[in-house]
Amino acid sequence: MKKKVLFFAREYQADFFPLLRSPKYDAYYVTLTLEEKRRVEAKGQPVFACFEEMYDTLTPDQFPDNYSLTSFASDRFMGSIPLAERRTILGKEIAFWRFALEEGKADAVINETVAIEASEVLFIEAKKREIPYYSWMSLPVPNTFYFQHTPMYNELDQRIQEIQPGDEDFTRAEMYMEKVRQGAGAPFYAQNLKKRGNPVVLLKSFKRWFLAKKQSAKHSRNKSLAVFGNPQQVFGTQMRLYFLSLFRKYRKPEELKQFELVFYPMHFEPEATLRYMSEFYSNQVATMENISKCLKTNQILVVKEHPQQPGMFLTNMFRKLQRNYSNILFLPAEIPTSDLIREATAIVTLTSTAGFEGLILGKPVFVLGKVFYNQCPGVNKIQSYEELRQKLRALSYAKPSAEKVKHFVAQMIRHANTGNPYPHANLCTSDNIAAVTHAIEKQLEI
């Protein structure tokens, strides 16, 4: 009997997941919004349950006070909702997924890594029923991804160290590492981005902000945040950064030539890499302040904007931080990350791929979050700021070995699947669809 697989078709997945059909499993689809439901059905697939459609009629389930694996603070959109009302929404989410799993008779769940509360609840409810939850994450090696051993964060299973790579894996590892050495190792989501000040970015942001505002007006505020998140805030921020980039300037980086550089790559805000994978470091202003307190007197913390958020350091919040801490220097998104890695004495990061590039380039890397390269030999996994300060100042830290890093990259390639299930130019090509579908079949052991 074929396995029945629940696909949580959220955002871009509403267009992608219906394409992942296979004679080896039966797929059924669940969405958050009616718009996602319409897109799945446009691909010829029925939707079993839609949260927006069912929200008003759902009776909240009861749940223990220690229900969540994280906390209410992890969801990046619902933090302003009063606590009692948040509990009601959580009860509705539990009831929704109970219905989708039990009435749909799921044998497995397919979704990306946990990024919102609804996904965390799906994971908890699936686990209660011993239903496997298969989530994935892309790797910086082009056209590769892996299934996580837990959907809550990106760390690879420690068993990766037992993998024996083959000659082809080592060849691909060397090819990728050479690209990084040449400064061409940027991940796919940081490539071919629109330039700062491009009016197309402003127009698209305004259109999406207007549509989000119109959509949210149809529902109560709580329902709107629970179902749609807060796209008005996201696109409003994009428009604000566009105009700030026209009228404000960055501090000139003369300090780069005078002091040792400790590089911290800025993470996109708000995002799951902060709220779930780096839960206790999600306030990046506080994180930067604390890292700056770990530095020696001849060091400066250099922070580069995330490539998808140019202008972020021109906001009042970061300008104030810049004024109050002379050993922090903010740089615009256009500065090549590879140049900063080469100049840096060390790299401190939560989950950035810049840390992985740093390992390849032989730099000391200190990781505060949960990321795929934590198992790589030479990584300094940091548990506290006191530990970070002690290691940075005493030079008592691990340094990567080129051969050991290459072996880890080869192990990672051996472990990975071909394809990329995240938004990119080739997402819906026949080759990528076939590769991701095959990976799902393999993961389901069918």
Short mmCIF file of C-alpha atoms in Angstrom, two decimals:
data_model
loop_
_atom_site.label_atom_id
_atom_site.label_comp_id
_atom_site.label_asym_id
_atom_site.label_seq_id
_atom_site.Cartn_x
_atom_site.Cartn_y
_atom_site.Cartn_z
CA MET A 1 0.00 0.00 0.00
CA LYS A 2 1.35 3.41 -0.99
CA LYS A 3 2.30 5.87 1.74
CA LYS A 4 0.11 8.93 2.12
CA VAL A 5 2.20 12.10 2.40
CA LEU A 6 1.01 15.46 3.74
CA PHE A 7 2.65 18.35 1.88
CA PHE A 8 2.42 21.66 3.76
CA ALA A 9 2.25 23.95 0.72
CA ARG A 10 3.16 27.37 2.10
CA GLU A 11 4.13 30.43 0.02
CA TYR A 12 6.23 29.36 -3.03
CA GLN A 13 5.57 25.71 -2.18
CA ALA A 14 1.95 26.15 -3.27
CA ASP A 15 3.31 26.24 -6.83
CA PHE A 16 6.16 23.76 -6.33
CA PHE A 17 4.76 20.95 -4.19
CA PRO A 18 1.95 19.92 -6.59
CA LEU A 19 4.66 19.21 -9.18
CA LEU A 20 6.33 16.61 -6.94
CA ARG A 21 3.98 13.80 -7.93
CA SER A 22 5.05 10.19 -7.88
CA PRO A 23 3.45 6.79 -8.54
CA LYS A 24 5.21 5.59 -5.39
CA TYR A 25 3.27 7.75 -2.88
CA ASP A 26 -0.07 9.53 -2.58
CA ALA A 27 0.28 13.25 -1.87
CA TYR A 28 -2.27 15.47 -0.22
CA TYR A 29 -1.95 19.20 0.35
CA VAL A 30 -2.58 21.53 3.24
CA THR A 31 -2.28 25.33 3.03
CA LEU A 32 -2.39 28.31 5.34
CA THR A 33 -4.21 30.70 2.99
CA LEU A 34 -6.98 30.60 0.44
CA GLU A 35 -4.61 32.10 -2.12
CA GLU A 36 -2.24 29.16 -1.62
CA LYS A 37 -5.21 26.81 -1.94
CA ARG A 38 -6.16 28.43 -5.25
CA ARG A 39 -2.60 28.00 -6.57
CA VAL A 40 -2.44 24.32 -5.61
CA GLU A 41 -5.81 23.68 -7.24
CA ALA A 42 -4.65 25.53 -10.37
CA LYS A 43 -2.03 22.78 -10.69
CA GLY A 44 -4.85 20.22 -10.73
CA GLN A 45 -4.49 19.05 -7.13
CA PRO A 46 -7.19 19.21 -4.43
CA VAL A 47 -6.44 20.83 -1.06
CA PHE A 48 -7.42 18.76 1.96
CA ALA A 49 -7.43 21.58 4.53
CA CYS A 50 -6.86 25.35 4.55
CA PHE A 51 -6.20 27.20 7.82
CA GLU A 52 -7.70 30.50 6.64
CA GLU A 53 -10.85 28.73 5.50
CA MET A 54 -11.28 26.76 8.75
CA TYR A 55 -9.98 29.33 11.25
CA ASP A 56 -13.31 30.78 12.43
CA THR A 57 -14.94 27.38 12.98
CA LEU A 58 -12.02 25.71 14.76
CA THR A 59 -12.55 24.98 18.45
CA PRO A 60 -9.18 25.48 20.20
CA ASP A 61 -7.68 22.26 21.57
CA GLN A 62 -6.45 22.13 25.14
CA PHE A 63 -2.70 21.83 25.59
CA PRO A 64 -0.16 21.63 28.44
CA ASP A 65 1.57 24.85 29.48
CA ASN A 66 4.94 23.46 28.36
CA TYR A 67 3.59 22.50 24.91
CA SER A 68 6.02 24.42 22.70
CA LEU A 69 9.53 23.27 21.90
CA THR A 70 10.61 26.92 21.70
CA SER A 71 8.39 29.78 22.89
CA PHE A 72 5.83 32.31 21.70
CA ALA A 73 8.79 34.61 20.99
CA SER A 74 10.02 32.40 18.14
CA ASP A 75 7.24 33.27 15.70
CA ARG A 76 8.37 36.50 14.07
CA PHE A 77 4.91 37.88 13.35
CA MET A 78 2.61 37.28 16.34
CA GLY A 79 4.65 38.77 19.19
CA SER A 80 2.33 41.75 19.67
CA ILE A 81 -0.80 39.64 20.24
CA PRO A 82 -1.86 39.51 23.94
CA LEU A 83 -0.87 36.29 25.69
CA ALA A 84 -4.39 34.94 26.27
CA GLU A 85 -5.21 35.44 22.61
CA ARG A 86 -1.94 33.81 21.55
CA ARG A 87 -2.98 30.74 23.52
CA THR A 88 -6.30 30.68 21.66
CA ILE A 89 -4.49 30.82 18.31
CA LEU A 90 -2.16 28.01 19.41
CA GLY A 91 -5.20 25.91 20.35
CA LYS A 92 -6.66 26.50 16.90
CA GLU A 93 -3.37 25.53 15.23
CA ILE A 94 -3.31 22.28 17.23
CA ALA A 95 -6.91 21.51 16.27
CA PHE A 96 -6.16 22.24 12.61
CA TRP A 97 -3.19 19.93 12.42
CA ARG A 98 -4.94 17.21 14.42
CA PHE A 99 -7.67 17.25 11.75
CA ALA A 100 -5.20 17.35 8.83
CA LEU A 101 -3.08 14.47 10.17
CA GLU A 102 -5.80 12.19 11.52
CA GLU A 103 -8.54 12.71 8.95
CA GLY A 104 -6.01 12.79 6.13
CA LYS A 105 -4.41 9.60 7.50
CA ALA A 106 -0.86 10.87 6.94
CA ASP A 107 2.03 8.40 6.92
CA ALA A 108 4.60 11.19 6.55
CA VAL A 109 4.93 14.99 6.35
CA ILE A 110 7.00 17.01 3.86
CA ASN A 111 7.89 20.60 4.70
CA GLU A 112 10.87 22.92 4.86
CA THR A 113 12.67 23.67 8.12
CA VAL A 114 10.48 25.11 10.88
CA ALA A 115 10.16 28.86 10.29
CA ILE A 116 6.81 29.80 11.86
CA GLU A 117 4.68 28.63 14.78
CA ALA A 118 2.27 26.71 12.53
CA SER A 119 5.16 24.53 11.31
CA GLU A 120 6.41 23.93 14.85
CA VAL A 121 2.91 22.80 15.85
CA LEU A 122 2.74 20.49 12.83
CA PHE A 123 6.04 18.91 13.91
CA ILE A 124 4.85 18.45 17.50
CA GLU A 125 1.53 16.94 16.45
CA ALA A 126 3.16 14.64 13.89
CA LYS A 127 5.68 13.46 16.47
CA LYS A 128 2.87 12.68 18.93
CA ARG A 129 1.38 10.34 16.35
CA GLU A 130 4.78 8.88 15.35
CA ILE A 131 4.41 10.32 11.86
CA PRO A 132 7.82 11.09 10.31
CA TYR A 133 8.32 14.79 9.50
CA TYR A 134 10.80 15.23 6.66
CA SER A 135 12.19 18.74 6.30
CA TRP A 136 15.03 19.90 4.13
CA MET A 137 17.71 22.52 3.83
CA SER A 138 19.90 23.51 0.90
CA LEU A 139 23.69 23.38 1.04
CA PRO A 140 26.12 25.97 -0.35
CA VAL A 141 27.49 23.37 -2.78
CA PRO A 142 25.40 24.11 -5.89
CA ASN A 143 22.34 21.95 -6.56
CA THR A 144 22.48 19.97 -3.32
CA PHE A 145 20.21 19.66 -0.29
CA TYR A 146 19.73 17.35 2.65
CA PHE A 147 16.96 16.14 4.94
CA GLN A 148 17.41 17.39 8.49
CA HIS A 149 17.52 15.04 11.46
CA THR A 150 15.20 17.55 13.18
CA PRO A 151 13.17 20.25 11.42
CA MET A 152 13.93 22.74 14.20
CA TYR A 153 17.43 23.66 13.00
CA ASN A 154 20.10 22.92 10.42
CA GLU A 155 22.79 20.97 12.25
CA LEU A 156 23.78 17.78 10.45
CA ASP A 157 23.53 14.51 12.32
CA GLN A 158 26.79 13.57 14.03
CA ARG A 159 26.74 10.36 12.00
CA ILE A 160 27.94 12.38 9.01
CA GLN A 161 31.42 11.89 10.47
CA GLU A 162 31.08 8.16 9.76
CA ILE A 163 30.44 8.66 6.04
CA GLN A 164 33.20 7.49 3.72
CA PRO A 165 33.37 9.77 0.67
CA GLY A 166 34.35 8.45 -2.77
CA ASP A 167 36.74 9.90 -5.34
CA GLU A 168 33.95 11.80 -7.09
CA ASP A 169 32.92 13.40 -3.79
CA PHE A 170 36.47 14.62 -3.18
CA THR A 171 36.65 15.97 -6.74
CA ARG A 172 33.42 17.93 -6.29
CA ALA A 173 34.60 19.13 -2.89
CA GLU A 174 37.82 20.49 -4.37
CA MET A 175 35.91 22.20 -7.20
CA TYR A 176 33.58 23.93 -4.75
CA MET A 177 36.39 24.95 -2.41
CA GLU A 178 38.34 26.43 -5.33
CA LYS A 179 35.31 28.54 -6.23
CA VAL A 180 35.24 29.84 -2.66
CA ARG A 181 38.97 30.63 -2.82
CA GLN A 182 38.32 32.62 -5.98
CA GLY A 183 35.57 34.61 -4.28
CA ALA A 184 32.76 32.91 -6.23
CA GLY A 185 31.19 30.83 -3.45
CA ALA A 186 28.15 33.01 -2.65
CA PRO A 187 24.98 30.96 -2.00
CA PHE A 188 22.28 30.97 -4.67
CA TYR A 189 19.99 33.35 -2.75
CA ALA A 190 22.72 36.02 -2.70
CA GLN A 191 23.31 35.95 -6.46
CA ASN A 192 21.82 38.17 -9.19
CA LEU A 193 20.12 40.51 -6.75
CA LYS A 194 18.65 43.84 -7.85
CA LYS A 195 20.98 46.77 -7.24
CA ARG A 196 20.29 49.22 -4.43
CA GLY A 197 18.11 52.08 -5.66
CA ASN A 198 16.52 50.06 -8.47
CA PRO A 199 12.98 51.52 -8.81
CA VAL A 200 11.63 48.08 -9.74
CA VAL A 201 12.33 46.97 -6.14
CA LEU A 202 10.35 49.94 -4.79
CA LEU A 203 7.41 49.37 -7.14
CA LYS A 204 7.21 45.64 -6.37
CA SER A 205 7.44 46.29 -2.63
CA PHE A 206 4.67 48.90 -2.81
CA LYS A 207 2.41 46.60 -4.83
CA ARG A 208 2.89 43.71 -2.42
CA TRP A 209 2.45 46.03 0.60
CA PHE A 210 -0.82 47.36 -0.84
CA LEU A 211 -2.18 43.87 -1.62
CA ALA A 212 -1.20 42.67 1.87
CA LYS A 213 -2.96 45.64 3.46
CA LYS A 214 -6.08 44.99 1.40
CA GLN A 215 -6.02 41.31 2.30
CA SER A 216 -5.52 41.84 6.03
CA ALA A 217 -8.48 44.26 6.13
CA LYS A 218 -10.81 41.33 5.44
CA HIS A 219 -10.03 39.66 8.79
CA SER A 220 -9.51 40.44 12.44
CA ARG A 221 -5.96 41.44 13.33
CA ASN A 222 -5.31 38.18 15.19
CA LYS A 223 -6.53 36.00 12.35
CA SER A 224 -4.59 38.03 9.83
CA LEU A 225 -1.31 37.64 11.75
CA ALA A 226 -1.93 33.93 12.42
CA VAL A 227 -2.73 33.15 8.78
CA PHE A 228 -0.69 35.61 6.73
CA GLY A 229 2.06 36.71 9.09
CA ASN A 230 2.86 40.39 8.65
CA PRO A 231 3.76 41.03 4.99
CA GLN A 232 2.84 44.69 5.42
CA GLN A 233 5.73 45.05 7.86
CA VAL A 234 8.11 43.12 5.58
CA PHE A 235 7.36 45.13 2.44
CA GLY A 236 7.02 48.37 4.41
CA THR A 237 10.56 47.81 5.70
CA GLN A 238 11.82 47.23 2.14
CA MET A 239 10.34 50.57 1.03
CA ARG A 240 11.79 52.35 4.06
CA LEU A 241 15.27 50.96 3.39
CA TYR A 242 14.99 52.06 -0.23
CA PHE A 243 14.44 55.69 0.76
CA LEU A 244 17.00 55.63 3.56
CA SER A 245 19.59 54.51 1.02
CA LEU A 246 18.87 57.65 -1.01
CA PHE A 247 19.36 60.12 1.83
CA ARG A 248 21.71 58.62 4.45
CA LYS A 249 25.35 57.66 4.27
CA TYR A 250 27.57 55.01 5.88
CA ARG A 251 30.51 55.83 8.10
CA LYS A 252 33.77 55.80 6.16
CA PRO A 253 35.74 52.61 6.90
CA GLU A 254 39.17 54.12 7.66
CA GLU A 255 39.41 51.84 10.72
CA LEU A 256 39.75 48.80 8.47
CA LYS A 257 43.40 49.66 7.88
CA GLN A 258 44.29 50.29 11.52
CA PHE A 259 42.97 47.33 13.50
CA GLU A 260 42.43 43.58 13.39
CA LEU A 261 39.05 42.71 11.93
CA VAL A 262 36.56 40.34 13.52
CA PHE A 263 33.80 39.74 10.99
CA TYR A 264 30.12 39.25 11.88
CA PRO A 265 27.86 38.72 8.82
CA MET A 266 24.45 40.27 9.41
CA HIS A 267 21.46 37.94 9.21
CA PHE A 268 18.22 38.79 7.42
CA GLU A 269 15.58 40.19 9.78
CA PRO A 270 13.20 38.76 10.77
CA GLU A 271 13.93 35.16 9.81
CA ALA A 272 13.96 31.58 11.10
CA THR A 273 17.77 31.60 11.22
CA LEU A 274 17.39 34.03 14.13
CA ARG A 275 14.13 33.01 15.81
CA TYR A 276 14.57 29.22 15.70
CA MET A 277 18.18 28.33 14.87
CA SER A 278 19.70 31.04 17.08
CA GLU A 279 16.84 31.45 19.54
CA PHE A 280 18.77 33.17 22.35
CA TYR A 281 20.77 35.40 19.98
CA SER A 282 17.87 36.65 17.85
CA ASN A 283 18.29 40.28 18.93
CA GLN A 284 21.19 41.17 16.66
CA VAL A 285 21.74 44.58 18.25
CA ALA A 286 22.36 42.86 21.59
CA THR A 287 24.43 40.17 19.87
CA MET A 288 26.71 42.76 18.27
CA GLU A 289 27.05 44.64 21.54
CA ASN A 290 28.05 41.47 23.36
CA ILE A 291 30.51 40.34 20.70
CA SER A 292 32.13 43.80 20.82
CA LYS A 293 32.70 43.29 24.57
CA CYS A 294 34.70 40.15 23.78
CA LEU A 295 37.25 41.87 21.56
CA LYS A 296 40.79 42.93 22.35
CA THR A 297 41.67 46.62 22.30
CA ASN A 298 43.25 46.30 18.85
CA GLN A 299 40.22 44.66 17.26
CA ILE A 300 37.12 46.05 15.57
CA LEU A 301 33.88 44.19 14.88
CA VAL A 302 33.08 44.59 11.19
CA VAL A 303 29.44 43.88 10.33
CA LYS A 304 28.19 43.70 6.76
CA GLU A 305 24.53 44.07 5.81
CA HIS A 306 22.73 40.99 4.55
CA PRO A 307 22.81 41.09 0.71
CA GLN A 308 18.99 40.99 0.60
CA GLN A 309 18.58 43.94 3.00
CA PRO A 310 20.71 46.87 1.81
CA GLY A 311 20.05 49.96 3.91
CA MET A 312 19.41 48.15 7.19
CA PHE A 313 22.37 49.85 8.89
CA LEU A 314 20.96 53.26 7.95
CA THR A 315 18.02 52.79 10.32
CA ASN A 316 18.00 54.66 13.64
CA MET A 317 18.45 51.47 15.67
CA PHE A 318 21.78 50.62 14.08
CA ARG A 319 22.96 54.21 13.76
CA LYS A 320 22.55 54.53 17.53
CA LEU A 321 24.56 51.35 18.07
CA GLN A 322 27.29 52.70 15.77
CA ARG A 323 27.48 55.95 17.79
CA ASN A 324 27.73 54.17 21.14
CA TYR A 325 30.33 51.53 20.21
CA SER A 326 33.46 52.78 18.51
CA ASN A 327 34.74 49.22 18.04
CA ILE A 328 31.81 48.32 15.76
CA LEU A 329 31.88 49.28 12.08
CA PHE A 330 28.93 48.76 9.73
CA LEU A 331 29.50 48.16 6.03
CA PRO A 332 27.00 48.21 3.15
CA ALA A 333 25.73 45.06 1.48
CA GLU A 334 27.72 45.73 -1.68
CA ILE A 335 31.10 45.03 -0.04
CA PRO A 336 32.19 41.53 -1.20
CA THR A 337 31.89 39.06 1.67
CA SER A 338 34.88 37.13 0.35
CA ASP A 339 37.10 40.23 0.76
CA LEU A 340 36.06 40.67 4.39
CA ILE A 341 36.66 36.99 5.15
CA ARG A 342 40.18 37.23 3.74
CA GLU A 343 40.95 40.34 5.80
CA ALA A 344 39.42 39.02 9.02
CA THR A 345 41.37 37.70 11.98
CA ALA A 346 38.30 35.67 12.95
CA ILE A 347 34.64 35.20 12.02
CA VAL A 348 31.82 35.13 14.58
CA THR A 349 28.44 34.04 13.28
CA LEU A 350 25.08 32.56 14.18
CA THR A 351 24.40 30.43 11.08
CA SER A 352 25.84 32.34 8.11
CA THR A 353 27.40 30.51 5.17
CA ALA A 354 30.21 33.07 5.49
CA GLY A 355 31.42 30.96 8.41
CA PHE A 356 31.66 27.94 6.12
CA GLU A 357 33.59 29.97 3.56
CA GLY A 358 35.87 31.11 6.38
CA LEU A 359 36.68 27.50 7.27
CA ILE A 360 37.61 26.81 3.64
CA LEU A 361 39.87 29.87 3.67
CA GLY A 362 41.55 28.75 6.90
CA LYS A 363 40.03 31.33 9.22
CA PRO A 364 39.08 30.72 12.88
CA VAL A 365 35.26 30.48 12.99
CA PHE A 366 33.12 30.88 16.11
CA VAL A 367 29.51 29.68 15.85
CA LEU A 368 26.73 30.70 18.25
CA GLY A 369 23.79 29.09 16.41
CA LYS A 370 22.84 25.67 15.04
CA VAL A 371 24.14 25.30 11.50
CA PHE A 372 25.09 22.54 9.06
CA TYR A 373 28.86 22.99 9.42
CA ASN A 374 28.96 22.68 13.22
CA GLN A 375 30.34 19.15 12.75
CA CYS A 376 33.23 20.36 10.61
CA PRO A 377 36.63 19.88 12.28
CA GLY A 378 38.08 23.22 13.36
CA VAL A 379 34.79 24.93 14.20
CA ASN A 380 34.64 26.68 17.58
CA LYS A 381 31.12 26.01 18.91
CA ILE A 382 30.54 28.73 21.50
CA GLN A 383 28.18 28.31 24.47
CA SER A 384 28.55 31.76 26.09
CA TYR A 385 30.00 35.20 25.54
CA GLU A 386 32.44 34.57 28.38
CA GLU A 387 33.79 31.59 26.43
CA LEU A 388 34.01 33.68 23.25
CA ARG A 389 35.96 36.42 25.03
CA GLN A 390 38.36 33.95 26.63
CA LYS A 391 39.09 32.21 23.32
CA LEU A 392 39.48 35.38 21.26
CA ARG A 393 41.78 37.05 23.76
CA ALA A 394 43.90 34.05 24.71
CA LEU A 395 44.09 32.74 21.13
CA SER A 396 43.01 29.39 22.59
CA TYR A 397 40.77 28.38 19.72
CA ALA A 398 40.65 25.68 17.07
CA LYS A 399 41.86 26.46 13.58
CA PRO A 400 40.68 24.63 10.48
CA SER A 401 42.91 22.18 8.61
CA ALA A 402 42.54 22.34 4.83
CA GLU A 403 42.55 18.54 4.48
CA LYS A 404 40.02 17.99 7.26
CA VAL A 405 37.70 20.67 5.87
CA LYS A 406 37.94 19.08 2.42
CA HIS A 407 37.09 15.70 3.91
CA PHE A 408 34.04 17.21 5.64
CA VAL A 409 32.86 18.88 2.42
CA ALA A 410 33.21 15.54 0.63
CA GLN A 411 31.23 13.81 3.41
CA MET A 412 28.56 16.50 3.09
CA ILE A 413 28.33 15.99 -0.67
CA ARG A 414 28.10 12.23 -0.21
CA HIS A 415 25.27 12.73 2.29
CA ALA A 416 23.37 15.24 0.15
CA ASN A 417 20.66 14.81 -2.46
CA THR A 418 20.80 16.32 -5.93
CA GLY A 419 18.43 19.23 -6.54
CA ASN A 420 17.29 22.39 -4.77
CA PRO A 421 13.78 22.69 -3.28
CA TYR A 422 14.18 26.41 -2.47
CA PRO A 423 13.25 29.37 -4.72
CA HIS A 424 15.75 29.81 -7.53
CA ALA A 425 15.72 30.14 -11.31
CA ASN A 426 15.55 26.39 -11.96
CA LEU A 427 13.09 25.47 -9.21
CA CYS A 428 10.31 24.22 -11.48
CA THR A 429 12.41 22.73 -14.28
CA SER A 430 11.80 19.10 -15.11
CA ASP A 431 15.29 18.08 -13.96
CA ASN A 432 14.93 19.71 -10.56
CA ILE A 433 11.41 18.34 -10.06
CA ALA A 434 12.62 14.83 -10.92
CA ALA A 435 15.62 15.15 -8.58
CA VAL A 436 13.62 16.40 -5.59
CA THR A 437 10.87 13.81 -6.18
CA HIS A 438 13.47 11.04 -6.28
CA ALA A 439 14.98 12.34 -3.03
CA ILE A 440 11.55 12.21 -1.37
CA GLU A 441 11.02 8.64 -2.56
CA LYS A 442 14.43 7.70 -1.20
CA GLN A 443 13.70 9.37 2.14
CA LEU A 444 10.38 7.54 2.39
CA GLU A 445 12.28 4.31 1.66
CA ILE A 446 10.03 3.34 -1.23
#
